[in-house]
């Protein structure tokens, strides 16, 4: 077993996005047929998953586990971003309202990948970042479906 399989990932890339209706079929074919495999093929990426909203917007949410947040600044990852495939170039203009966030995993609870999830984007008030982090750690420790 390689070392990365034994240590939990500490990096996470999350993306919320919509695709405009004229390009949505191509967007989905691209994501499933090229993009996901391309991203998890970058050294340091562990896994990727995408979800579609049952209601509301944005319609799509993706999460990628990485060895650590620095993977998202690596030469291999930057090379993929800076040399998009023709299919990627065709699909990119159809993205709408994209929010892309690089995260450091501070705590986790449980194992496995759920079939459904709910996301919530929070931005703490000035000077309250540590209070928010501590509260989230407590929620994770308590379990209860979080």
Coordinates of C-alpha atoms in Angstrom, one line a residue, residues 90-138:
X90 CA -15.4 24.3 -26.2
X91 CA -17.2 23.6 -22.9
X92 CA -15.7 26.4 -20.7
X93 CA -17.9 29.3 -22.2
X94 CA -21.0 27.4 -21.0
X95 CA -20.0 27.6 -17.3
X96 CA -22.2 30.0 -15.3
X97 CA -21.8 31.3 -11.7
X98 CA -18.8 29.1 -10.9
X99 CA -17.4 29.3 -7.4
X100 CA -14.1 27.4 -6.9
X101 CA -12.6 27.0 -3.4
X102 CA -9.3 25.5 -2.3
X103 CA -9.6 24.1 1.3
X104 CA -7.5 22.6 3.9
X105 CA -9.2 19.7 5.8
X106 CA -8.9 20.4 9.5
X107 CA -11.1 17.6 10.8
X108 CA -13.2 14.7 9.5
X109 CA -15.6 12.2 10.8
X110 CA -16.6 8.9 9.4
X111 CA -15.6 7.1 6.2
X112 CA -16.9 6.6 2.8
X113 CA -18.6 8.7 0.2
X114 CA -22.3 9.5 0.5
X115 CA -24.8 9.3 -2.3
X116 CA -26.3 12.7 -1.4
X117 CA -25.0 15.8 0.3
X118 CA -26.0 19.3 1.3
X119 CA -23.5 22.1 0.9
X120 CA -23.5 25.4 2.8
X121 CA -21.1 28.2 2.0
X122 CA -20.2 30.3 5.1
X123 CA -18.0 33.4 5.4
X124 CA -17.3 34.4 9.0
X125 CA -17.7 37.9 10.3
X126 CA -14.4 39.8 10.8
X127 CA -12.4 38.3 13.6
X128 CA -14.7 35.2 13.9
X129 CA -12.9 32.7 11.7
X130 CA -11.5 30.6 14.7
X131 CA -14.9 30.6 16.4
X132 CA -16.5 29.2 13.2
X133 CA -13.7 26.6 12.9
X134 CA -14.1 25.4 16.5
X135 CA -17.9 25.1 16.1
X136 CA -17.5 23.1 12.9
X137 CA -15.0 20.7 14.6
X138 CA -17.5 20.2 17.5

